[in-house]
Short mmCIF file of C-alpha atoms in Angstrom, two decimals:
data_model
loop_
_atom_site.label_atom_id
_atom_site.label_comp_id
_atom_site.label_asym_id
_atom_site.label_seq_id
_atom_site.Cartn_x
_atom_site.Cartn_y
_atom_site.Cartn_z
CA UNK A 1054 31.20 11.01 -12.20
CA UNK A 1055 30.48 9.70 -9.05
CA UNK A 1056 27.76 12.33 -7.98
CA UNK A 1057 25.89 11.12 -11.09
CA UNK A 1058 26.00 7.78 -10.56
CA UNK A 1059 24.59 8.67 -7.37
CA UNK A 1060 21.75 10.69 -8.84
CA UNK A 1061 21.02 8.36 -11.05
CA UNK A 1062 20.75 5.34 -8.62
CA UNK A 1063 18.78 7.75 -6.57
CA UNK A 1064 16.28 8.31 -9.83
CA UNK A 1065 16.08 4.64 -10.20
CA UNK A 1066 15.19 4.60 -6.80
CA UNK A 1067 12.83 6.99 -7.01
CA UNK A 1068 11.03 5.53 -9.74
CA UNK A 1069 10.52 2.10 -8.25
CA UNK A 1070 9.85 3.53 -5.38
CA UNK A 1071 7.08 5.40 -6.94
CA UNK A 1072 5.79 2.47 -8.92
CA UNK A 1073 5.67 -0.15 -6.22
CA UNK A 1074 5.90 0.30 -2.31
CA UNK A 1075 4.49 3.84 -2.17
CA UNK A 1076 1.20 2.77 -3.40
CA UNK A 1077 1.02 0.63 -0.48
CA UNK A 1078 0.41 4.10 1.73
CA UNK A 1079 -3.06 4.60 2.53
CA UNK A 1080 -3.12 7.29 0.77
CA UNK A 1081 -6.38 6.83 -1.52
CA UNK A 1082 -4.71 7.14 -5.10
CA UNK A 1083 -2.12 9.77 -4.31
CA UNK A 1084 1.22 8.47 -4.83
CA UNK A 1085 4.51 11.26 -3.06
CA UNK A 1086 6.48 12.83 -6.24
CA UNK A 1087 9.66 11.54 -5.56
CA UNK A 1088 10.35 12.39 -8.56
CA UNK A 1089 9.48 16.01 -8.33
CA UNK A 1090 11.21 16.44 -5.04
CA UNK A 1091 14.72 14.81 -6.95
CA UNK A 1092 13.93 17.35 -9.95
CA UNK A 1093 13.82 20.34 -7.65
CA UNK A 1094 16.76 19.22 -5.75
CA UNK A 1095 19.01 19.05 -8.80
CA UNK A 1096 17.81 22.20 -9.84
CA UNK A 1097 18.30 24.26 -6.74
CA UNK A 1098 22.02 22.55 -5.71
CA UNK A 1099 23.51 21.34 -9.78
CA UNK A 1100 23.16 23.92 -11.83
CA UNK A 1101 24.72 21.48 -15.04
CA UNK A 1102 23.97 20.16 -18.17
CA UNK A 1103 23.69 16.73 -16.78
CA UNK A 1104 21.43 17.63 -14.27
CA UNK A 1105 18.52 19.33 -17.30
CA UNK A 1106 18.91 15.91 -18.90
CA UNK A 1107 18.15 14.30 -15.59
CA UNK A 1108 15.55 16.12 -15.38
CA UNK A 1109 14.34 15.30 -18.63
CA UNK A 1110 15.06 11.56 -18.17
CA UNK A 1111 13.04 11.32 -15.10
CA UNK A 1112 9.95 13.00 -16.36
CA UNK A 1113 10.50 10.68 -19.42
CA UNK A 1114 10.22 7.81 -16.66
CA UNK A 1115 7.31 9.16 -15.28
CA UNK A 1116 5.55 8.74 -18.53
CA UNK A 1117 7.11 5.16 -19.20
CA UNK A 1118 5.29 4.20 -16.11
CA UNK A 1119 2.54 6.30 -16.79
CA UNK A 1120 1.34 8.66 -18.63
CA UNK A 1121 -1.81 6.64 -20.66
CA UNK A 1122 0.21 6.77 -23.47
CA UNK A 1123 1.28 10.26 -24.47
CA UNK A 1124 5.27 10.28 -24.35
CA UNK A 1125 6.74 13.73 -23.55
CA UNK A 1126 4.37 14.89 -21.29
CA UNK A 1127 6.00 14.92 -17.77
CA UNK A 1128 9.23 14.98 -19.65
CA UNK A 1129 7.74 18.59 -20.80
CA UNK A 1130 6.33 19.26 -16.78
CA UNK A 1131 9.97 17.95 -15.58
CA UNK A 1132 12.10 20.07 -17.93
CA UNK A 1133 9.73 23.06 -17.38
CA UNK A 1134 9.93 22.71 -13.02
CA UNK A 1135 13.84 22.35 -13.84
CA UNK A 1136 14.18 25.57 -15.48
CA UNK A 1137 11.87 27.55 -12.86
CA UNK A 1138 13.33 26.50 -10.18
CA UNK A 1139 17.00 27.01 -11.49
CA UNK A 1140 16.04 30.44 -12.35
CA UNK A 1141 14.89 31.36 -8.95
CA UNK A 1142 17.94 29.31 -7.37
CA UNK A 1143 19.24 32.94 -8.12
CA UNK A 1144 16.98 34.43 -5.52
CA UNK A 1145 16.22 31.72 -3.19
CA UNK A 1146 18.39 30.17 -1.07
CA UNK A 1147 17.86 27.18 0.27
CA UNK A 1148 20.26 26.83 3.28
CA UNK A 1149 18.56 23.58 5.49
CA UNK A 1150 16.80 20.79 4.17
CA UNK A 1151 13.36 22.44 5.87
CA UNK A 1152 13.39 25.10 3.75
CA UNK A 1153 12.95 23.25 0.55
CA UNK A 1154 9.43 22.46 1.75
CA UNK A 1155 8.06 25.65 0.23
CA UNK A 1156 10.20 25.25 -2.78
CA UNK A 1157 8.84 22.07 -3.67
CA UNK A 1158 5.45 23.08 -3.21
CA UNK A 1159 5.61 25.28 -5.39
CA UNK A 1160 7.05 23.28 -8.15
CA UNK A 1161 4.38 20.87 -7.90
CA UNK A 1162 2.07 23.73 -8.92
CA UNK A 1163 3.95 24.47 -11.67
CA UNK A 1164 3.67 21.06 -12.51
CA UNK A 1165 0.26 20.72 -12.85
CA UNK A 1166 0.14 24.33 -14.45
CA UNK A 1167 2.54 22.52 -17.16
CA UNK A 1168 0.37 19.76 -17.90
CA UNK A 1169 -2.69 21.32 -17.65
CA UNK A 1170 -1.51 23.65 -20.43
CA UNK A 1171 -0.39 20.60 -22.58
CA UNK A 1172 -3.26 18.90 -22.01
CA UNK A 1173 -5.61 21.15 -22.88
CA UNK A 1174 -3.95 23.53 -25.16
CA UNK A 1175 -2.18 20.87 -26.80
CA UNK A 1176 -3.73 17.69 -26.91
CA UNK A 1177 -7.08 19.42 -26.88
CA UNK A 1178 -8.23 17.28 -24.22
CA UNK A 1179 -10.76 18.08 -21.87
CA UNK A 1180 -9.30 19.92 -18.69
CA UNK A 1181 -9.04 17.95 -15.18
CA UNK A 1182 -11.73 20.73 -14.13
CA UNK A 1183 -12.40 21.99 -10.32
CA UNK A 1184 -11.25 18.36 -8.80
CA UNK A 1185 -7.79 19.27 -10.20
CA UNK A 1186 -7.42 21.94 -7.57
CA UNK A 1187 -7.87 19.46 -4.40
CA UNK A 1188 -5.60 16.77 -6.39
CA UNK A 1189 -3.02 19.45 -6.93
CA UNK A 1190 -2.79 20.60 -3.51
CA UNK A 1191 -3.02 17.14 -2.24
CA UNK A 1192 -0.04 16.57 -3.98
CA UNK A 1193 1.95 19.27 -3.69
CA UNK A 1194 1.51 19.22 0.42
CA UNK A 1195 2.85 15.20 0.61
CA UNK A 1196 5.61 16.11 -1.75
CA UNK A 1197 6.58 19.47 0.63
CA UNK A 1198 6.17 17.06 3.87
CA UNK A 1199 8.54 14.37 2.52
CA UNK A 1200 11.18 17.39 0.13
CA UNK A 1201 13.26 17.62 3.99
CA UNK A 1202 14.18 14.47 4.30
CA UNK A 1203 14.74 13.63 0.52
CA UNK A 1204 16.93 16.83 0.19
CA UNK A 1205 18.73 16.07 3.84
CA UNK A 1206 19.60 12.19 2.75
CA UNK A 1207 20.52 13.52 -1.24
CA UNK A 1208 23.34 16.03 0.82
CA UNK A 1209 24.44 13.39 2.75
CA UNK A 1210 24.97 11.27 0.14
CA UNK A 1211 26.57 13.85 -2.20
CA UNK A 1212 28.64 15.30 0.94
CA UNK A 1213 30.04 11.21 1.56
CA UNK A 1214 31.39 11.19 -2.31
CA UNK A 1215 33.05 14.39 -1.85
CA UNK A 1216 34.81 13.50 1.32
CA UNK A 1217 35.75 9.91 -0.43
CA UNK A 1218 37.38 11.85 -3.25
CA UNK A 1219 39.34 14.46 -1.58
CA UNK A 1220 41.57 12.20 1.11
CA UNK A 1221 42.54 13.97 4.60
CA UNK A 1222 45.69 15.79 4.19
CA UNK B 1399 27.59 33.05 -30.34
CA UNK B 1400 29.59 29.87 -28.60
CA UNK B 1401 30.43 31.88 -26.03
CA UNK B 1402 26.47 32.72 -25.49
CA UNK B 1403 26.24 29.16 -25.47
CA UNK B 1404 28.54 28.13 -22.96
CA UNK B 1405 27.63 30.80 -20.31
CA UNK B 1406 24.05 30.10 -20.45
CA UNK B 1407 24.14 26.46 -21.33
CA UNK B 1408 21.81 25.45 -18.49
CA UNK B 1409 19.39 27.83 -19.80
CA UNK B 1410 20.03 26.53 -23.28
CA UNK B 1411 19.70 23.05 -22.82
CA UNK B 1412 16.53 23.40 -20.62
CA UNK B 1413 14.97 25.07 -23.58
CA UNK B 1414 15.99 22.10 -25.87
CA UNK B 1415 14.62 19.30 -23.06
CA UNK B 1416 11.31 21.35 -23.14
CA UNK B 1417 11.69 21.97 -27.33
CA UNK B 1418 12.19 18.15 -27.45
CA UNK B 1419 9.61 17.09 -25.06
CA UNK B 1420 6.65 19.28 -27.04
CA UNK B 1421 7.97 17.52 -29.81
CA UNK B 1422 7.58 14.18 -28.38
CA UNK B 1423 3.67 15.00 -27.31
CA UNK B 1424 3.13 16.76 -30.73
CA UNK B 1425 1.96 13.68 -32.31
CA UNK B 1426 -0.45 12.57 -29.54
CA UNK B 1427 -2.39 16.04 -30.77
CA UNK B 1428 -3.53 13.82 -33.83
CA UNK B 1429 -4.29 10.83 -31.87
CA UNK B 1430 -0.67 8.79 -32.34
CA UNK B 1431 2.55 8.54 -30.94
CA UNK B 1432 6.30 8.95 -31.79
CA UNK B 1433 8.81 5.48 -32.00
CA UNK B 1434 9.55 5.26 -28.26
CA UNK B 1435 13.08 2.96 -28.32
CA UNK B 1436 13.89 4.44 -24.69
CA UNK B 1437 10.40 3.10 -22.75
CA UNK B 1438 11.37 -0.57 -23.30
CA UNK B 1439 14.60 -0.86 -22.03
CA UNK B 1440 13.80 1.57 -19.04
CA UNK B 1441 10.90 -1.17 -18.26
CA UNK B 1442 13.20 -4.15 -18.50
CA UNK B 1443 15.58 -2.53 -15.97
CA UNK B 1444 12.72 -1.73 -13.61
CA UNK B 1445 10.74 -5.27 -13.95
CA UNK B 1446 13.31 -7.50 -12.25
CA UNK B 1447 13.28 -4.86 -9.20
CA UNK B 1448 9.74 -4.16 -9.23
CA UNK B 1449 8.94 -7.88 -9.50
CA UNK B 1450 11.91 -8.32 -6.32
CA UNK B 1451 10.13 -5.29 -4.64
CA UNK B 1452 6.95 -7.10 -4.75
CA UNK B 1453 8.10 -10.10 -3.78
CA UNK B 1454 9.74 -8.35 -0.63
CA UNK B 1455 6.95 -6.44 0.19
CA UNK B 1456 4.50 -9.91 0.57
CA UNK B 1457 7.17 -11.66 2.49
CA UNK B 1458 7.47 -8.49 5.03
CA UNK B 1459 3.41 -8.38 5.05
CA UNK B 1460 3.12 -12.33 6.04
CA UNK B 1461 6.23 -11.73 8.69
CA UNK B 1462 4.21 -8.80 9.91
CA UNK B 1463 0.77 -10.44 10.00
CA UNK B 1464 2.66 -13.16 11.81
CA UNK B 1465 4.22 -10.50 14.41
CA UNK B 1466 0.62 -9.24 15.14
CA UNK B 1467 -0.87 -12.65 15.53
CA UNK B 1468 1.91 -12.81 18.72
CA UNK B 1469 1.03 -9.59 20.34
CA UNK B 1470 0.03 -10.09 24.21
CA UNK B 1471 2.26 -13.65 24.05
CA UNK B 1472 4.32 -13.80 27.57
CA UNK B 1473 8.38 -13.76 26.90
CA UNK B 1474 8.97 -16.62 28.59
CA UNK B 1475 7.16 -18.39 25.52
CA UNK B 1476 9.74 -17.45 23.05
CA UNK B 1477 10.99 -20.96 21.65
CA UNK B 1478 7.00 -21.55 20.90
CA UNK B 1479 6.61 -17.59 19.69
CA UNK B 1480 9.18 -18.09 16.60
CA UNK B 1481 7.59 -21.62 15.96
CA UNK B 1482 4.39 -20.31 16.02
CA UNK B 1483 5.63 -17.35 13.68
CA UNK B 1484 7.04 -19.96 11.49
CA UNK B 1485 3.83 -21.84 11.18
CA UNK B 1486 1.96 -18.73 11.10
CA UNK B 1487 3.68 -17.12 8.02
CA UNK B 1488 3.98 -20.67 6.44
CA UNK B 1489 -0.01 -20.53 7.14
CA UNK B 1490 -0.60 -17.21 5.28
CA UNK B 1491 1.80 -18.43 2.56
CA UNK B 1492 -0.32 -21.19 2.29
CA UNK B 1493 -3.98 -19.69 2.84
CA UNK B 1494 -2.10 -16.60 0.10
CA UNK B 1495 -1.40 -19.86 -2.29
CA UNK B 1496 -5.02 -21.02 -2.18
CA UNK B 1497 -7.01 -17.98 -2.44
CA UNK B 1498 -4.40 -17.18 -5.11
CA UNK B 1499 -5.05 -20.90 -6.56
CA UNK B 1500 -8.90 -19.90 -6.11
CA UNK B 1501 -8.73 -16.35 -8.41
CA UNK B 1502 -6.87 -18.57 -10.88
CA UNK B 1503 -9.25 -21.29 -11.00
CA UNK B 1504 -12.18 -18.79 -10.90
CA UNK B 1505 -10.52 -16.07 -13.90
CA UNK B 1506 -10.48 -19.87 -15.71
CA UNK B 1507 -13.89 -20.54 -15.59
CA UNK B 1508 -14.19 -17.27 -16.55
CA UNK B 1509 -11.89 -16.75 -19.38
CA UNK B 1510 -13.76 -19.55 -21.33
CA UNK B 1511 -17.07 -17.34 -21.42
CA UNK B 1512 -14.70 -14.93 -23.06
CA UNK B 1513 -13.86 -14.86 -26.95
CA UNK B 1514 -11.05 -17.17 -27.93
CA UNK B 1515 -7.27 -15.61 -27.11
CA UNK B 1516 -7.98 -14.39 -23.79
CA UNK B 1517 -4.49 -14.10 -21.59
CA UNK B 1518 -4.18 -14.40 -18.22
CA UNK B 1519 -1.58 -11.38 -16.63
CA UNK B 1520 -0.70 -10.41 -13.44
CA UNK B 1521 -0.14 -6.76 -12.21
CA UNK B 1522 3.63 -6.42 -11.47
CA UNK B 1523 3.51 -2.20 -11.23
CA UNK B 1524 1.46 0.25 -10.72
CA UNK B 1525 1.29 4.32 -11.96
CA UNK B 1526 4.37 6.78 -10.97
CA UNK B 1527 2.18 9.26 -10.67
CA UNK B 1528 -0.93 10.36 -9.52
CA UNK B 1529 -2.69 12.00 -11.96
CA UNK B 1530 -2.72 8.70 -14.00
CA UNK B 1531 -4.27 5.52 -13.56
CA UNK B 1532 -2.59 2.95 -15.03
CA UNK B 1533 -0.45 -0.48 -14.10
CA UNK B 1534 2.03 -2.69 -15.77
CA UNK B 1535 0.94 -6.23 -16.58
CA UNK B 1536 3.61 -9.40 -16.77
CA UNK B 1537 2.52 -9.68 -20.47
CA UNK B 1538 3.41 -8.34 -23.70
CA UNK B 1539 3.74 -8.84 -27.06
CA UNK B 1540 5.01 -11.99 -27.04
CA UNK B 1541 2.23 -13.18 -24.87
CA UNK B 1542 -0.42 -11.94 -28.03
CA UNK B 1543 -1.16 -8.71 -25.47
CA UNK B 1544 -1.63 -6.08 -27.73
CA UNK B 1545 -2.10 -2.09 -27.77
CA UNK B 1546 -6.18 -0.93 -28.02
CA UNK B 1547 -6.83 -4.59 -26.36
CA UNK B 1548 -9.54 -4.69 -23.13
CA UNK B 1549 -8.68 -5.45 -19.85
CA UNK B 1550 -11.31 -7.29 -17.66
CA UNK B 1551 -11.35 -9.27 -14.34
CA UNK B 1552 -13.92 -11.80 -12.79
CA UNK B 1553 -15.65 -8.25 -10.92
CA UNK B 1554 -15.95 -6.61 -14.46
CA UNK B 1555 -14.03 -4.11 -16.56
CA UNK B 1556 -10.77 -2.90 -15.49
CA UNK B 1557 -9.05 -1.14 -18.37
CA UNK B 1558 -6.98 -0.71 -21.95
CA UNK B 1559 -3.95 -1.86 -22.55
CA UNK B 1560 -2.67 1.52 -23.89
CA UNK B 1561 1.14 0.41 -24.91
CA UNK B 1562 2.71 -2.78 -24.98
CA UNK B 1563 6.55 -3.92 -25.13
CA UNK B 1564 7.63 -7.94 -25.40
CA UNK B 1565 7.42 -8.29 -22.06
CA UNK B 1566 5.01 -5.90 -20.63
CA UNK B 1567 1.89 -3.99 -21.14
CA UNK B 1568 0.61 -0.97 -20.12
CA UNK B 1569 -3.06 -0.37 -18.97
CA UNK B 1570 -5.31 2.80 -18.67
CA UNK B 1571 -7.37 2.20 -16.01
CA UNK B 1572 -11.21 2.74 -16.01
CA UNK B 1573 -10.77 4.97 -13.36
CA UNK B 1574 -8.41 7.53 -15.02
CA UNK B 1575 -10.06 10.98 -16.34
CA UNK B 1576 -9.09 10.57 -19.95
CA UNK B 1577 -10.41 6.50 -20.17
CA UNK B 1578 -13.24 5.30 -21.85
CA UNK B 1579 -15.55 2.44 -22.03
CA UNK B 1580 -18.90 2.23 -24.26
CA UNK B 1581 -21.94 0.58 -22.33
CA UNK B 1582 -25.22 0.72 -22.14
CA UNK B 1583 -27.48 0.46 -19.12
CA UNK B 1584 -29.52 -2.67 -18.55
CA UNK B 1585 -32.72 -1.69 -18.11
CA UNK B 1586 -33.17 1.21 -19.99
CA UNK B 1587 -30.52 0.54 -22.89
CA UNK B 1588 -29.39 3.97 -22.69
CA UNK B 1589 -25.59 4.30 -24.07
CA UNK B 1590 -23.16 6.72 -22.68
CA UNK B 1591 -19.56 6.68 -21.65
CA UNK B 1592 -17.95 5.45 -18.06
CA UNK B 1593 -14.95 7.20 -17.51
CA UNK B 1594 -12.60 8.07 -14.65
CA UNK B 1595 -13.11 12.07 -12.97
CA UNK B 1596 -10.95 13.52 -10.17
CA UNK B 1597 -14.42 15.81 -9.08
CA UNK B 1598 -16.71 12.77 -8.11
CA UNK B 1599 -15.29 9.55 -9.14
CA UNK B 1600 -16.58 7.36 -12.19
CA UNK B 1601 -18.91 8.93 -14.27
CA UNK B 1602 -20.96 8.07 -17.46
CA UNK B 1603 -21.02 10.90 -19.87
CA UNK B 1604 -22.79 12.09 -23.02
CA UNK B 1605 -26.24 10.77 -21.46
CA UNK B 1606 -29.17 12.48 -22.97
CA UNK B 1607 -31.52 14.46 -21.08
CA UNK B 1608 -34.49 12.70 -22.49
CA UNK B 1609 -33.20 9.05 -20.97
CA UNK B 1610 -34.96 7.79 -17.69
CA UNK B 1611 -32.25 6.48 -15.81
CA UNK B 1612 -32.79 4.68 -12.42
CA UNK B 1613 -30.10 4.49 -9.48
CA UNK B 1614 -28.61 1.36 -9.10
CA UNK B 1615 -29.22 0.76 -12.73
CA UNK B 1616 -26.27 -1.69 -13.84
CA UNK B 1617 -23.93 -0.83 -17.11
CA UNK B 1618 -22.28 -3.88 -19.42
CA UNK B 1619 -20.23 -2.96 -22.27
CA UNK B 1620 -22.03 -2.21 -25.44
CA UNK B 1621 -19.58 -4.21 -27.46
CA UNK B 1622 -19.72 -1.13 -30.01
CA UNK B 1623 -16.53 0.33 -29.09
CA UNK B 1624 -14.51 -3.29 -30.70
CA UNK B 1625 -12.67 -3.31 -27.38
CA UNK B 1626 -14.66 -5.41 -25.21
CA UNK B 1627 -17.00 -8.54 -25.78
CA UNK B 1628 -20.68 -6.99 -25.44
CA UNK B 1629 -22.33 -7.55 -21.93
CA UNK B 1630 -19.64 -7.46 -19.17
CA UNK B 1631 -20.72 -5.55 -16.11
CA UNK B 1632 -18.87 -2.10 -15.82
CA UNK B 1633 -20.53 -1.05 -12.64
CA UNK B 1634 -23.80 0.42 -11.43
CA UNK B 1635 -25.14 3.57 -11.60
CA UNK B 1636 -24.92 5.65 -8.13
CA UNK B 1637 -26.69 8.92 -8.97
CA UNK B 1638 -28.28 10.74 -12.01
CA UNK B 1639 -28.65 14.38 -11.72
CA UNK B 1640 -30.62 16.32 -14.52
CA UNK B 1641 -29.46 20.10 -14.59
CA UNK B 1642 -31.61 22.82 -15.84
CA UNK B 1643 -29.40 23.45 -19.03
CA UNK B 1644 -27.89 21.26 -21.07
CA UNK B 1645 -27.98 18.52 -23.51
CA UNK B 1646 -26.22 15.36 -21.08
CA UNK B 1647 -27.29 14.21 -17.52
CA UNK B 1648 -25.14 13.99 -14.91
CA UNK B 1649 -24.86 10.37 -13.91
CA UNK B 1650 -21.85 9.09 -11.34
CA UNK B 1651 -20.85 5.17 -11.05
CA UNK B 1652 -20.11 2.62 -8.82
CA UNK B 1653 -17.23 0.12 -10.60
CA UNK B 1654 -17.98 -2.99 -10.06
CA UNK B 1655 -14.26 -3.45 -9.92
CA UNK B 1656 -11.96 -1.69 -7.58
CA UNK B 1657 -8.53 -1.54 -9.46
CA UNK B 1658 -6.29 -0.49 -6.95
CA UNK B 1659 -6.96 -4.03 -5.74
CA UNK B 1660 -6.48 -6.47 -8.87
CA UNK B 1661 -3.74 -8.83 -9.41
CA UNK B 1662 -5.04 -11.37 -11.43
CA UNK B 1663 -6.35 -10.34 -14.70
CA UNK B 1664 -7.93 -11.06 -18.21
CA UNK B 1665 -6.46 -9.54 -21.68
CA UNK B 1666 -9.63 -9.90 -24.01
CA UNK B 1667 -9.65 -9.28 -27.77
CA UNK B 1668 -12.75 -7.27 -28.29
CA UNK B 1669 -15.03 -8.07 -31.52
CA UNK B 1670 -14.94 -5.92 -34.37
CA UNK B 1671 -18.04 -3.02 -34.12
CA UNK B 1672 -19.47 -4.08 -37.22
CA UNK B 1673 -19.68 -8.17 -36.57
CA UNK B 1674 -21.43 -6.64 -33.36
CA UNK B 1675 -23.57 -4.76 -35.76
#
């Protein structure tokens, strides 16, 4: 109970985060996925029900904030970076906080692979063409550079509840 | 078969959350959207924080812009350093009130060359993401902001207001890749589309070949799209490139308006295309 409460305080945070201070960066129009970083976290270390629909839910967010008006859309991208990465949690093991750099990389790929294919498969839109690749990569590098950090303060977090609950003998 | 379920339930349940999220964009596909009772109450417990955040975030600029003011002081000055920071972030709060006061009084003047029912917002959030463009204004329903309505500031066009709660609105802004805004060029009178591109920026599209278009050129709304008032500068034209194949020319933009830098804005009711007509 209390690990979700912390996830969800920490998608809260993530979200405000996302649609406030970060945009203060100088960054141009990139904004960090906090969100992604969160997604891939819960995937690789919570393996639960709860974590697919927080998953869901903060995709959802995204496109609250977001998404020009087409619900579903990073809910879809969210649910679908879940999945992949829980399936390779089988084969990857993530044992420090540095190492989920490449993980999240590559689940910001998938990402854009996900709503790329909704987007133009889909919604028959017109594709986000060569630009996409340099947004993508963009993207996926500032959410790899700041996954360490994210993933080392989420297991402190997580490790502080579980010493709360279980008293010293 | 519960058994199946239970062992792979992740697997199960990720399947549904992507099942249910196709089903969410399905209607998009035909140009409309499903009942969204989830969006509004997710905004209204992310306004009060964003709006604190905000809030925060200007106080910690003026302390900071205060700060550098002091740099290269002497310590023995510190009694006169945090007076002077006092008066120097009661200074900025001041010179922030009057070029704020200023925007205001200009967007007025404005706002009564616009059709009746303009309403003044404010940006209170931007886009969590970056592939879109878009920000939340302090207006919603309530206010008379409505979905399909244009967003404009005293620089020019800015954006439309895509989806609006009570409280809030949300804008597409000119600059994302799947806006669009009708105008014509001044000169020439060529029409076309201005919309947002991650390749090269702002471009107008569905130019035709045979149109003589000059750089520097400026674009105003055409009115035609029922969206915007005709005549409101969208930006200027920054090059036109004519391919060898091909029906359209390939013509990029300068925006007149830079929206990563609004605050202060205009929700116009555009004119019906056919009273245009």
């Amino acid at each position: 109970m209390r690990l979700s409460l912390l996830f969800i305080a920490a998608g809260f945070l993530v979200v405000l985060l996302q649609t406030t201070v970060l945009h203060l960066l100088p960054l141009g129009r990139f904004v960090p996925d906090l969100a992604l970083v969160l997604c891939v976290y819960l995937g690789l270390n919570h393996p639960t029900v709860g974590a697919v629909l927080g998953s869901f839910i903060l995709g959802y967010s995204v496109d609250v904030f977001s998404a020009g008006g087409v619900l579903g859309l990073n809910a879809f991208a969210f649910s679908l970076v879940f999945l992949a990465v829980y399936v390779s949690s089988r084969a990857i093991w993530v044992h420090s906080p540095l190492s989920s750099a490449p993980v999240v990389f590559f689940a910001s790929w998938i990402k854009v692979a996900a709503l790329q294919g909704v987007w133009t498969l889909f919604l028959a839109m017109e594709g986000l063409g060569a630009g996409a690749l340099k947004y993508t990569l963009v993207d996926a590098i500032l959410a790899a550079v700041l996954a360490p950090g994210i993933f080392s303060l989420l297991k402190r977090g997580q490790s502080y509840l579980e010493e709360v609950r279980m008293p010293v003998l | 078969m519960l058994s199946f379920v239970r062992r792979y339930q992740v697997l199960v349940s990720s399947f549904l959350c992507v099942l249910l999220s196709l089903y969410l964009v399905a209607p998009a596909a035909k140009g409309g959207s499903r009942a969204d009772p989830i969006g509004p109450i997710l905004i209204a417990l992310i306004r009060p924080l964003q709006t604190g955040v905000r809030a925060v975030v200007s106080g910690t600029k003026d302390v900071y812009q205060g700060y550098l003011a002091l740099i290269g002081l002497s310590a023995e000055n510190d009694r006169l350093r945090s007076r002077i920071v006092e008066l120097e972030a009661e200074r900025n709060r001041l010179l922030e009130a009057e070029a704020t006061n200023k925007r205001l009084r200009e967007l007025m003047d404005f706002r009564s060359e616009l059709p009746p029912g303009s309403i003044t917002a404010s940006v209170i959030g931007n886009s969590a993401s970056t592939w879109f463009n878009s920000v939340l204004l302090d207006k919603g329903t309530s206010h008379g902001v409505n979905k399909g309505m244009g967003v404009v500031s005293l620089m020019g066009v800015v954006g439309q207001v895509v989806s609006a709660t009570s409280k809030n609105a949300k804008v597409l802004l000119i600059t994302d890749p799947h806006s669009g805004v009708d105008v014509l060029t001044q000169q020439s009178r060529a029409r076309g589309i201005v919309a947002g591109s991650l390749e090269t920026g702002p471009i107008m599209k569905y130019v035709k070949r045979s149109e003589d278009l000059q750089e520097g050129e400026r674009l105003v709304t055409s009115g035609l799209d029922g969206v915007f008032p005709k005549g409101l500068l969208v930006g200027t034209i920054s090059k036109v490139q004519k391919k060898s194949f091909g029906l359209f020319q390939h013509v990029e933009v300068n925006l007149a308006v830079d929206p990563s830098r609004i605050e202060e804005i205009l929700v116009v009711r555009g004119q019906p295309a056919q009273a245009q007509n």
